[in-house]
JSON list of C-alpha atoms in Angstrom, two decimals:
[
{"chain": "Q", "resi": 1, "resn": "MET", "atom": "CA", "xyz": [12.90, 21.07, -28.80]},
{"chain": "Q", "resi": 2, "resn": "ASN", "atom": "CA", "xyz": [12.69, 21.95, -25.13]},
{"chain": "Q", "resi": 3, "resn": "ASP", "atom": "CA", "xyz": [14.23, 19.29, -22.86]},
{"chain": "Q", "resi": 4, "resn": "ALA", "atom": "CA", "xyz": [13.53, 21.18, -19.65]},
{"chain": "Q", "resi": 5, "resn": "LYS", "atom": "CA", "xyz": [11.78, 19.17, -16.95]},
{"chain": "Q", "resi": 6, "resn": "PRO", "atom": "CA", "xyz": [8.20, 20.21, -16.26]},
{"chain": "Q", "resi": 7, "resn": "ARG", "atom": "CA", "xyz": [7.83, 22.44, -13.24]},
{"chain": "Q", "resi": 8, "resn": "GLY", "atom": "CA", "xyz": [5.56, 21.78, -10.30]},
{"chain": "Q", "resi": 9, "resn": "ARG", "atom": "CA", "xyz": [4.82, 18.71, -8.23]},
{"chain": "Q", "resi": 10, "resn": "PRO", "atom": "CA", "xyz": [5.89, 15.28, -9.51]},
{"chain": "Q", "resi": 11, "resn": "PRO", "atom": "CA", "xyz": [3.08, 12.90, -10.43]},
{"chain": "Q", "resi": 12, "resn": "SER", "atom": "CA", "xyz": [1.56, 11.27, -7.36]},
{"chain": "Q", "resi": 13, "resn": "THR", "atom": "CA", "xyz": [2.90, 7.80, -8.27]},
{"chain": "Q", "resi": 14, "resn": "ALA", "atom": "CA", "xyz": [6.46, 9.14, -8.60]},
{"chain": "Q", "resi": 15, "resn": "ALA", "atom": "CA", "xyz": [6.15, 11.09, -5.34]},
{"chain": "Q", "resi": 16, "resn": "ARG", "atom": "CA", "xyz": [4.78, 8.04, -3.56]},
{"chain": "Q", "resi": 17, "resn": "GLU", "atom": "CA", "xyz": [7.66, 5.86, -4.79]},
{"chain": "Q", "resi": 18, "resn": "LYS", "atom": "CA", "xyz": [10.26, 8.45, -3.74]},
{"chain": "Q", "resi": 19, "resn": "ALA", "atom": "CA", "xyz": [8.66, 8.74, -0.29]},
{"chain": "Q", "resi": 20, "resn": "LEU", "atom": "CA", "xyz": [8.51, 4.97, 0.19]},
{"chain": "Q", "resi": 21, "resn": "ALA", "atom": "CA", "xyz": [12.14, 4.58, -0.89]},
{"chain": "Q", "resi": 22, "resn": "ALA", "atom": "CA", "xyz": [13.24, 7.29, 1.56]},
{"chain": "Q", "resi": 23, "resn": "ALA", "atom": "CA", "xyz": [11.12, 5.83, 4.38]},
{"chain": "Q", "resi": 24, "resn": "HIS", "atom": "CA", "xyz": [12.51, 2.35, 3.73]},
{"chain": "Q", "resi": 25, "resn": "ALA", "atom": "CA", "xyz": [16.08, 3.67, 3.80]},
{"chain": "Q", "resi": 26, "resn": "ILE", "atom": "CA", "xyz": [15.49, 5.49, 7.11]},
{"chain": "Q", "resi": 27, "resn": "LEU", "atom": "CA", "xyz": [13.79, 2.42, 8.57]},
{"chain": "Q", "resi": 28, "resn": "MET", "atom": "CA", "xyz": [16.67, 0.11, 7.61]},
{"chain": "Q", "resi": 29, "resn": "GLU", "atom": "CA", "xyz": [19.51, 2.50, 8.46]},
{"chain": "Q", "resi": 30, "resn": "GLU", "atom": "CA", "xyz": [18.22, 4.23, 11.57]},
{"chain": "Q", "resi": 31, "resn": "GLY", "atom": "CA", "xyz": [15.25, 2.26, 12.87]},
{"chain": "Q", "resi": 32, "resn": "PHE", "atom": "CA", "xyz": [11.57, 2.87, 13.45]},
{"chain": "Q", "resi": 33, "resn": "GLY", "atom": "CA", "xyz": [12.11, 5.54, 16.12]},
{"chain": "Q", "resi": 34, "resn": "ARG", "atom": "CA", "xyz": [13.85, 7.85, 13.63]},
{"chain": "Q", "resi": 35, "resn": "LEU", "atom": "CA", "xyz": [11.19, 7.60, 10.94]},
{"chain": "Q", "resi": 36, "resn": "THR", "atom": "CA", "xyz": [9.14, 10.79, 11.00]},
{"chain": "Q", "resi": 37, "resn": "VAL", "atom": "CA", "xyz": [7.14, 12.54, 8.30]},
{"chain": "Q", "resi": 38, "resn": "GLU", "atom": "CA", "xyz": [9.65, 15.42, 8.48]},
{"chain": "Q", "resi": 39, "resn": "ALA", "atom": "CA", "xyz": [12.61, 13.06, 7.99]},
{"chain": "Q", "resi": 40, "resn": "VAL", "atom": "CA", "xyz": [10.97, 11.38, 4.99]},
{"chain": "Q", "resi": 41, "resn": "ALA", "atom": "CA", "xyz": [10.07, 14.76, 3.46]},
{"chain": "Q", "resi": 42, "resn": "ALA", "atom": "CA", "xyz": [13.66, 16.00, 3.87]},
{"chain": "Q", "resi": 43, "resn": "ARG", "atom": "CA", "xyz": [15.22, 12.85, 2.44]},
{"chain": "Q", "resi": 44, "resn": "SER", "atom": "CA", "xyz": [12.80, 12.33, -0.44]},
{"chain": "Q", "resi": 45, "resn": "GLY", "atom": "CA", "xyz": [12.08, 15.92, -1.46]},
{"chain": "Q", "resi": 46, "resn": "VAL", "atom": "CA", "xyz": [8.36, 15.12, -1.31]},
{"chain": "Q", "resi": 47, "resn": "GLY", "atom": "CA", "xyz": [6.29, 17.73, 0.52]},
{"chain": "Q", "resi": 48, "resn": "LYS", "atom": "CA", "xyz": [4.66, 16.92, 3.83]},
{"chain": "Q", "resi": 49, "resn": "ALA", "atom": "CA", "xyz": [1.22, 17.72, 2.40]},
{"chain": "Q", "resi": 50, "resn": "THR", "atom": "CA", "xyz": [1.72, 15.02, -0.24]},
{"chain": "Q", "resi": 51, "resn": "LEU", "atom": "CA", "xyz": [2.88, 12.55, 2.40]},
{"chain": "Q", "resi": 52, "resn": "TYR", "atom": "CA", "xyz": [-0.20, 13.21, 4.51]},
{"chain": "Q", "resi": 53, "resn": "ARG", "atom": "CA", "xyz": [-2.43, 12.73, 1.46]},
{"chain": "Q", "resi": 54, "resn": "ASN", "atom": "CA", "xyz": [-1.08, 9.17, 1.16]},
{"chain": "Q", "resi": 55, "resn": "TRP", "atom": "CA", "xyz": [-0.51, 8.19, 4.79]},
{"chain": "Q", "resi": 56, "resn": "THR", "atom": "CA", "xyz": [-2.25, 9.33, 7.96]},
{"chain": "Q", "resi": 57, "resn": "ASN", "atom": "CA", "xyz": [0.93, 9.39, 10.06]},
{"chain": "Q", "resi": 58, "resn": "ALA", "atom": "CA", "xyz": [4.53, 8.19, 10.30]},
{"chain": "Q", "resi": 59, "resn": "CYS", "atom": "CA", "xyz": [3.41, 4.77, 11.57]},
{"chain": "Q", "resi": 60, "resn": "GLU", "atom": "CA", "xyz": [1.34, 4.12, 8.44]},
{"chain": "Q", "resi": 61, "resn": "LEU", "atom": "CA", "xyz": [4.22, 5.31, 6.29]},
{"chain": "Q", "resi": 62, "resn": "ALA", "atom": "CA", "xyz": [6.61, 2.96, 8.12]},
{"chain": "Q", "resi": 63, "resn": "MET", "atom": "CA", "xyz": [4.30, -0.01, 7.56]},
{"chain": "Q", "resi": 64, "resn": "ALA", "atom": "CA", "xyz": [3.89, 0.85, 3.89]},
{"chain": "Q", "resi": 65, "resn": "ALA", "atom": "CA", "xyz": [7.67, 1.18, 3.50]},
{"chain": "Q", "resi": 66, "resn": "LEU", "atom": "CA", "xyz": [8.27, -2.14, 5.25]},
{"chain": "Q", "resi": 67, "resn": "ILE", "atom": "CA", "xyz": [5.94, -4.04, 2.94]},
{"chain": "Q", "resi": 68, "resn": "ASP", "atom": "CA", "xyz": [6.65, -1.99, -0.20]},
{"chain": "Q", "resi": 69, "resn": "GLY", "atom": "CA", "xyz": [7.01, -4.45, -3.06]},
{"chain": "Q", "resi": 70, "resn": "VAL", "atom": "CA", "xyz": [4.94, -7.19, -1.42]},
{"chain": "Q", "resi": 71, "resn": "PRO", "atom": "CA", "xyz": [2.88, -8.57, -4.33]},
{"chain": "Q", "resi": 72, "resn": "LEU", "atom": "CA", "xyz": [-0.50, -8.17, -2.68]},
{"chain": "Q", "resi": 73, "resn": "VAL", "atom": "CA", "xyz": [-2.18, -9.34, -5.87]},
{"chain": "Q", "resi": 74, "resn": "GLN", "atom": "CA", "xyz": [-0.44, -11.20, -8.66]},
{"chain": "Q", "resi": 75, "resn": "ALA", "atom": "CA", "xyz": [-1.15, -9.39, -11.94]},
{"chain": "Q", "resi": 76, "resn": "GLY", "atom": "CA", "xyz": [-3.33, -11.31, -14.37]},
{"chain": "Q", "resi": 77, "resn": "GLY", "atom": "CA", "xyz": [-3.94, -14.38, -12.26]},
{"chain": "Q", "resi": 78, "resn": "GLU", "atom": "CA", "xyz": [-2.85, -16.70, -15.06]},
{"chain": "Q", "resi": 79, "resn": "THR", "atom": "CA", "xyz": [-0.29, -18.33, -12.77]},
{"chain": "Q", "resi": 80, "resn": "GLY", "atom": "CA", "xyz": [-3.03, -19.81, -10.61]},
{"chain": "Q", "resi": 81, "resn": "LEU", "atom": "CA", "xyz": [-4.12, -19.33, -7.04]},
{"chain": "Q", "resi": 82, "resn": "LYS", "atom": "CA", "xyz": [-1.37, -21.39, -5.41]},
{"chain": "Q", "resi": 83, "resn": "ALA", "atom": "CA", "xyz": [1.48, -19.55, -7.16]},
{"chain": "Q", "resi": 84, "resn": "ALA", "atom": "CA", "xyz": [-0.05, -16.12, -6.48]},
{"chain": "Q", "resi": 85, "resn": "LEU", "atom": "CA", "xyz": [-0.80, -16.90, -2.84]},
{"chain": "Q", "resi": 86, "resn": "THR", "atom": "CA", "xyz": [2.67, -18.39, -2.31]},
{"chain": "Q", "resi": 87, "resn": "ALA", "atom": "CA", "xyz": [4.33, -15.26, -3.79]},
{"chain": "Q", "resi": 88, "resn": "GLN", "atom": "CA", "xyz": [2.28, -13.01, -1.53]},
{"chain": "Q", "resi": 89, "resn": "MET", "atom": "CA", "xyz": [2.98, -15.06, 1.60]},
{"chain": "Q", "resi": 90, "resn": "ARG", "atom": "CA", "xyz": [6.71, -15.31, 0.88]},
{"chain": "Q", "resi": 91, "resn": "ALA", "atom": "CA", "xyz": [7.03, -11.54, 0.44]},
{"chain": "Q", "resi": 92, "resn": "LEU", "atom": "CA", "xyz": [4.96, -10.79, 3.54]},
{"chain": "Q", "resi": 93, "resn": "VAL", "atom": "CA", "xyz": [7.01, -13.18, 5.66]},
{"chain": "Q", "resi": 94, "resn": "LYS", "atom": "CA", "xyz": [10.26, -11.82, 4.20]},
{"chain": "Q", "resi": 95, "resn": "ALA", "atom": "CA", "xyz": [9.34, -8.24, 5.17]},
{"chain": "Q", "resi": 96, "resn": "PHE", "atom": "CA", "xyz": [8.82, -9.16, 8.82]},
{"chain": "Q", "resi": 97, "resn": "ALA", "atom": "CA", "xyz": [11.78, -11.56, 9.01]},
{"chain": "Q", "resi": 98, "resn": "THR", "atom": "CA", "xyz": [14.21, -8.64, 8.60]},
{"chain": "Q", "resi": 99, "resn": "THR", "atom": "CA", "xyz": [15.82, -7.09, 11.67]},
{"chain": "Q", "resi": 100, "resn": "ARG", "atom": "CA", "xyz": [13.63, -3.99, 11.35]},
{"chain": "Q", "resi": 101, "resn": "GLY", "atom": "CA", "xyz": [10.56, -6.12, 10.73]},
{"chain": "Q", "resi": 102, "resn": "ARG", "atom": "CA", "xyz": [11.24, -8.07, 13.93]},
{"chain": "Q", "resi": 103, "resn": "GLN", "atom": "CA", "xyz": [11.75, -4.81, 15.84]},
{"chain": "Q", "resi": 104, "resn": "ILE", "atom": "CA", "xyz": [8.39, -3.54, 14.59]},
{"chain": "Q", "resi": 105, "resn": "ALA", "atom": "CA", "xyz": [6.78, -6.85, 15.56]},
{"chain": "Q", "resi": 106, "resn": "MET", "atom": "CA", "xyz": [8.20, -6.58, 19.09]},
{"chain": "Q", "resi": 107, "resn": "THR", "atom": "CA", "xyz": [6.97, -2.98, 19.35]},
{"chain": "Q", "resi": 108, "resn": "LEU", "atom": "CA", "xyz": [3.53, -4.11, 18.18]},
{"chain": "Q", "resi": 109, "resn": "ALA", "atom": "CA", "xyz": [3.41, -6.90, 20.75]},
{"chain": "Q", "resi": 110, "resn": "ALA", "atom": "CA", "xyz": [3.90, -4.34, 23.53]},
{"chain": "Q", "resi": 111, "resn": "ALA", "atom": "CA", "xyz": [1.71, -1.60, 22.03]},
{"chain": "Q", "resi": 112, "resn": "ASP", "atom": "CA", "xyz": [-1.72, -0.47, 23.15]},
{"chain": "Q", "resi": 113, "resn": "PRO", "atom": "CA", "xyz": [-4.38, -1.99, 20.83]},
{"chain": "Q", "resi": 114, "resn": "GLU", "atom": "CA", "xyz": [-5.61, 1.52, 19.97]},
{"chain": "Q", "resi": 115, "resn": "SER", "atom": "CA", "xyz": [-2.18, 3.08, 19.42]},
{"chain": "Q", "resi": 116, "resn": "GLU", "atom": "CA", "xyz": [-1.26, 4.66, 16.08]},
{"chain": "Q", "resi": 117, "resn": "MET", "atom": "CA", "xyz": [1.25, 1.86, 15.54]},
{"chain": "Q", "resi": 118, "resn": "THR", "atom": "CA", "xyz": [-1.34, -0.89, 16.03]},
{"chain": "Q", "resi": 119, "resn": "ARG", "atom": "CA", "xyz": [-3.92, 0.87, 13.85]},
{"chain": "Q", "resi": 120, "resn": "ALA", "atom": "CA", "xyz": [-1.32, 1.37, 11.11]},
{"chain": "Q", "resi": 121, "resn": "PHE", "atom": "CA", "xyz": [-0.38, -2.32, 11.25]},
{"chain": "Q", "resi": 122, "resn": "ARG", "atom": "CA", "xyz": [-4.04, -3.33, 11.09]},
{"chain": "Q", "resi": 123, "resn": "ASN", "atom": "CA", "xyz": [-4.84, -1.03, 8.17]},
{"chain": "Q", "resi": 124, "resn": "ARG", "atom": "CA", "xyz": [-1.66, -1.19, 6.12]},
{"chain": "Q", "resi": 125, "resn": "VAL", "atom": "CA", "xyz": [-0.67, -4.81, 6.66]},
{"chain": "Q", "resi": 126, "resn": "ILE", "atom": "CA", "xyz": [-3.48, -7.04, 7.95]},
{"chain": "Q", "resi": 127, "resn": "LEU", "atom": "CA", "xyz": [-6.46, -5.54, 6.13]},
{"chain": "Q", "resi": 128, "resn": "SER", "atom": "CA", "xyz": [-4.53, -4.84, 2.91]},
{"chain": "Q", "resi": 129, "resn": "SER", "atom": "CA", "xyz": [-3.25, -8.42, 2.81]},
{"chain": "Q", "resi": 130, "resn": "ARG", "atom": "CA", "xyz": [-6.70, -9.87, 3.50]},
{"chain": "Q", "resi": 131, "resn": "GLU", "atom": "CA", "xyz": [-8.30, -7.75, 0.76]},
{"chain": "Q", "resi": 132, "resn": "ALA", "atom": "CA", "xyz": [-5.63, -8.83, -1.69]},
{"chain": "Q", "resi": 133, "resn": "GLY", "atom": "CA", "xyz": [-6.32, -12.44, -0.70]},
{"chain": "Q", "resi": 134, "resn": "ARG", "atom": "CA", "xyz": [-10.03, -11.87, -1.25]},
{"chain": "Q", "resi": 135, "resn": "THR", "atom": "CA", "xyz": [-9.26, -10.70, -4.80]},
{"chain": "Q", "resi": 136, "resn": "LEU", "atom": "CA", "xyz": [-7.09, -13.77, -5.46]},
{"chain": "Q", "resi": 137, "resn": "ILE", "atom": "CA", "xyz": [-9.83, -16.10, -4.21]},
{"chain": "Q", "resi": 138, "resn": "ILE", "atom": "CA", "xyz": [-12.60, -14.35, -6.17]},
{"chain": "Q", "resi": 139, "resn": "ASP", "atom": "CA", "xyz": [-10.48, -14.43, -9.35]},
{"chain": "Q", "resi": 140, "resn": "ALA", "atom": "CA", "xyz": [-9.74, -18.16, -8.84]},
{"chain": "Q", "resi": 141, "resn": "THR", "atom": "CA", "xyz": [-13.47, -18.79, -8.36]},
{"chain": "Q", "resi": 142, "resn": "ARG", "atom": "CA", "xyz": [-14.28, -16.94, -11.59]},
{"chain": "Q", "resi": 143, "resn": "ARG", "atom": "CA", "xyz": [-11.70, -19.03, -13.47]},
{"chain": "Q", "resi": 144, "resn": "GLY", "atom": "CA", "xyz": [-13.31, -22.21, -12.11]},
{"chain": "Q", "resi": 145, "resn": "GLU", "atom": "CA", "xyz": [-10.11, -23.12, -10.27]},
{"chain": "Q", "resi": 146, "resn": "ILE", "atom": "CA", "xyz": [-11.88, -23.43, -6.91]},
{"chain": "Q", "resi": 147, "resn": "PRO", "atom": "CA", "xyz": [-15.51, -23.72, -5.84]},
{"chain": "Q", "resi": 148, "resn": "PRO", "atom": "CA", "xyz": [-17.11, -20.56, -4.41]},
{"chain": "Q", "resi": 149, "resn": "PRO", "atom": "CA", "xyz": [-16.20, -20.40, -0.71]},
{"chain": "Q", "resi": 150, "resn": "VAL", "atom": "CA", "xyz": [-19.11, -20.66, 1.72]},
{"chain": "Q", "resi": 151, "resn": "GLU", "atom": "CA", "xyz": [-17.84, -17.95, 4.07]},
{"chain": "Q", "resi": 152, "resn": "ILE", "atom": "CA", "xyz": [-14.93, -16.00, 2.63]},
{"chain": "Q", "resi": 153, "resn": "ASP", "atom": "CA", "xyz": [-14.17, -13.80, 5.66]},
{"chain": "Q", "resi": 154, "resn": "THR", "atom": "CA", "xyz": [-13.62, -16.79, 7.93]},
{"chain": "Q", "resi": 155, "resn": "LEU", "atom": "CA", "xyz": [-11.41, -18.38, 5.28]},
{"chain": "Q", "resi": 156, "resn": "LEU", "atom": "CA", "xyz": [-9.36, -15.20, 4.98]},
{"chain": "Q", "resi": 157, "resn": "ASP", "atom": "CA", "xyz": [-8.83, -15.18, 8.75]},
{"chain": "Q", "resi": 158, "resn": "MET", "atom": "CA", "xyz": [-7.70, -18.82, 8.57]},
{"chain": "Q", "resi": 159, "resn": "VAL", "atom": "CA", "xyz": [-5.27, -18.07, 5.73]},
{"chain": "Q", "resi": 160, "resn": "TYR", "atom": "CA", "xyz": [-3.70, -14.85, 7.06]},
{"chain": "Q", "resi": 161, "resn": "GLY", "atom": "CA", "xyz": [-4.13, -15.36, 10.80]},
{"chain": "Q", "resi": 162, "resn": "PRO", "atom": "CA", "xyz": [-1.09, -17.68, 11.18]},
{"chain": "Q", "resi": 163, "resn": "VAL", "atom": "CA", "xyz": [1.26, -15.11, 9.59]},
{"chain": "Q", "resi": 164, "resn": "PHE", "atom": "CA", "xyz": [0.20, -12.34, 11.94]},
{"chain": "Q", "resi": 165, "resn": "TYR", "atom": "CA", "xyz": [0.16, -14.69, 14.91]},
{"chain": "Q", "resi": 166, "resn": "ARG", "atom": "CA", "xyz": [3.81, -15.57, 14.26]},
{"chain": "Q", "resi": 167, "resn": "ILE", "atom": "CA", "xyz": [4.69, -11.91, 13.71]},
{"chain": "Q", "resi": 168, "resn": "LEU", "atom": "CA", "xyz": [3.19, -10.92, 17.06]},
{"chain": "Q", "resi": 169, "resn": "ALA", "atom": "CA", "xyz": [3.89, -14.01, 19.18]},
{"chain": "Q", "resi": 170, "resn": "GLY", "atom": "CA", "xyz": [7.34, -14.78, 17.78]},
{"chain": "Q", "resi": 171, "resn": "HIS", "atom": "CA", "xyz": [7.06, -18.39, 18.95]},
{"chain": "Q", "resi": 172, "resn": "GLN", "atom": "CA", "xyz": [8.08, -19.92, 15.59]},
{"chain": "Q", "resi": 173, "resn": "PRO", "atom": "CA", "xyz": [10.24, -18.64, 12.72]},
{"chain": "Q", "resi": 174, "resn": "LEU", "atom": "CA", "xyz": [8.98, -16.62, 9.80]},
{"chain": "Q", "resi": 175, "resn": "ASN", "atom": "CA", "xyz": [10.60, -18.17, 6.74]},
{"chain": "Q", "resi": 176, "resn": "ALA", "atom": "CA", "xyz": [9.93, -19.23, 3.16]},
{"chain": "Q", "resi": 177, "resn": "ALA", "atom": "CA", "xyz": [9.11, -22.82, 4.16]},
{"chain": "Q", "resi": 178, "resn": "PHE", "atom": "CA", "xyz": [6.36, -21.57, 6.49]},
{"chain": "Q", "resi": 179, "resn": "ALA", "atom": "CA", "xyz": [4.97, -19.29, 3.75]},
{"chain": "Q", "resi": 180, "resn": "GLU", "atom": "CA", "xyz": [4.89, -22.17, 1.27]},
{"chain": "Q", "resi": 181, "resn": "ARG", "atom": "CA", "xyz": [3.20, -24.60, 3.68]},
{"chain": "Q", "resi": 182, "resn": "LEU", "atom": "CA", "xyz": [0.63, -21.97, 4.57]},
{"chain": "Q", "resi": 183, "resn": "ALA", "atom": "CA", "xyz": [-0.21, -21.28, 0.93]},
{"chain": "Q", "resi": 184, "resn": "GLU", "atom": "CA", "xyz": [-0.39, -25.01, 0.18]},
{"chain": "Q", "resi": 185, "resn": "ASN", "atom": "CA", "xyz": [-2.72, -25.65, 3.13]},
{"chain": "Q", "resi": 186, "resn": "ALA", "atom": "CA", "xyz": [-4.88, -22.68, 2.16]},
{"chain": "Q", "resi": 187, "resn": "VAL", "atom": "CA", "xyz": [-5.29, -23.98, -1.40]},
{"chain": "Q", "resi": 188, "resn": "THR", "atom": "CA", "xyz": [-6.13, -27.47, -0.06]},
{"chain": "Q", "resi": 189, "resn": "ILE", "atom": "CA", "xyz": [-8.93, -25.95, 2.04]},
{"chain": "Q", "resi": 190, "resn": "LEU", "atom": "CA", "xyz": [-10.15, -23.74, -0.80]},
{"chain": "Q", "resi": 191, "resn": "THR", "atom": "CA", "xyz": [-10.22, -26.55, -3.39]},
{"chain": "Q", "resi": 192, "resn": "ALA", "atom": "CA", "xyz": [-12.15, -28.94, -1.13]},
{"chain": "Q", "resi": 193, "resn": "PRO", "atom": "CA", "xyz": [-15.74, -29.42, -2.31]},
{"chain": "Q", "resi": 194, "resn": "ASN", "atom": "CA", "xyz": [-18.32, -27.52, -0.30]},
{"chain": "Q", "resi": 195, "resn": "PRO", "atom": "CA", "xyz": [-20.35, -29.77, 2.04]}
]
């Protein structure tokens, strides 16, 4: 029996996980300014070509590393909308409540709206979170847990907008209590009968 490891590139999922772990370590140890594609490739052993297949640039990779592990969608949905939404909000808030998360938020607040950093935040954090929320709401509708929303995009803005407002404005704390209140209020709105 041959126990030798297969040669060639690791599977894309394994390479992605190694890259995210390396990027997260660099982000936490050295800060956003030190996170480059080259640094992640050197630390993770994942080739730059593979990194660029997954992320457009170092900013996108930094955002993905920061929110790695955020449960964008709760598997199965059997726990119900409130539990799934609360878990997502808690993890999202926790990512940006870290020292590095706050530093990224401050950088975002001062960044040009069309900068790579801002685009990465929009694509990797805001839009990904909203799409995960859309899935949670659609699944809850299919289960009969909530009535079909009249205008889902506006509701998604109402649910996720406060998180990103606090991230960027920094006027109030990002903490678990805020995440829980936000999820509870969102479910109250979503379970109200349509007019």
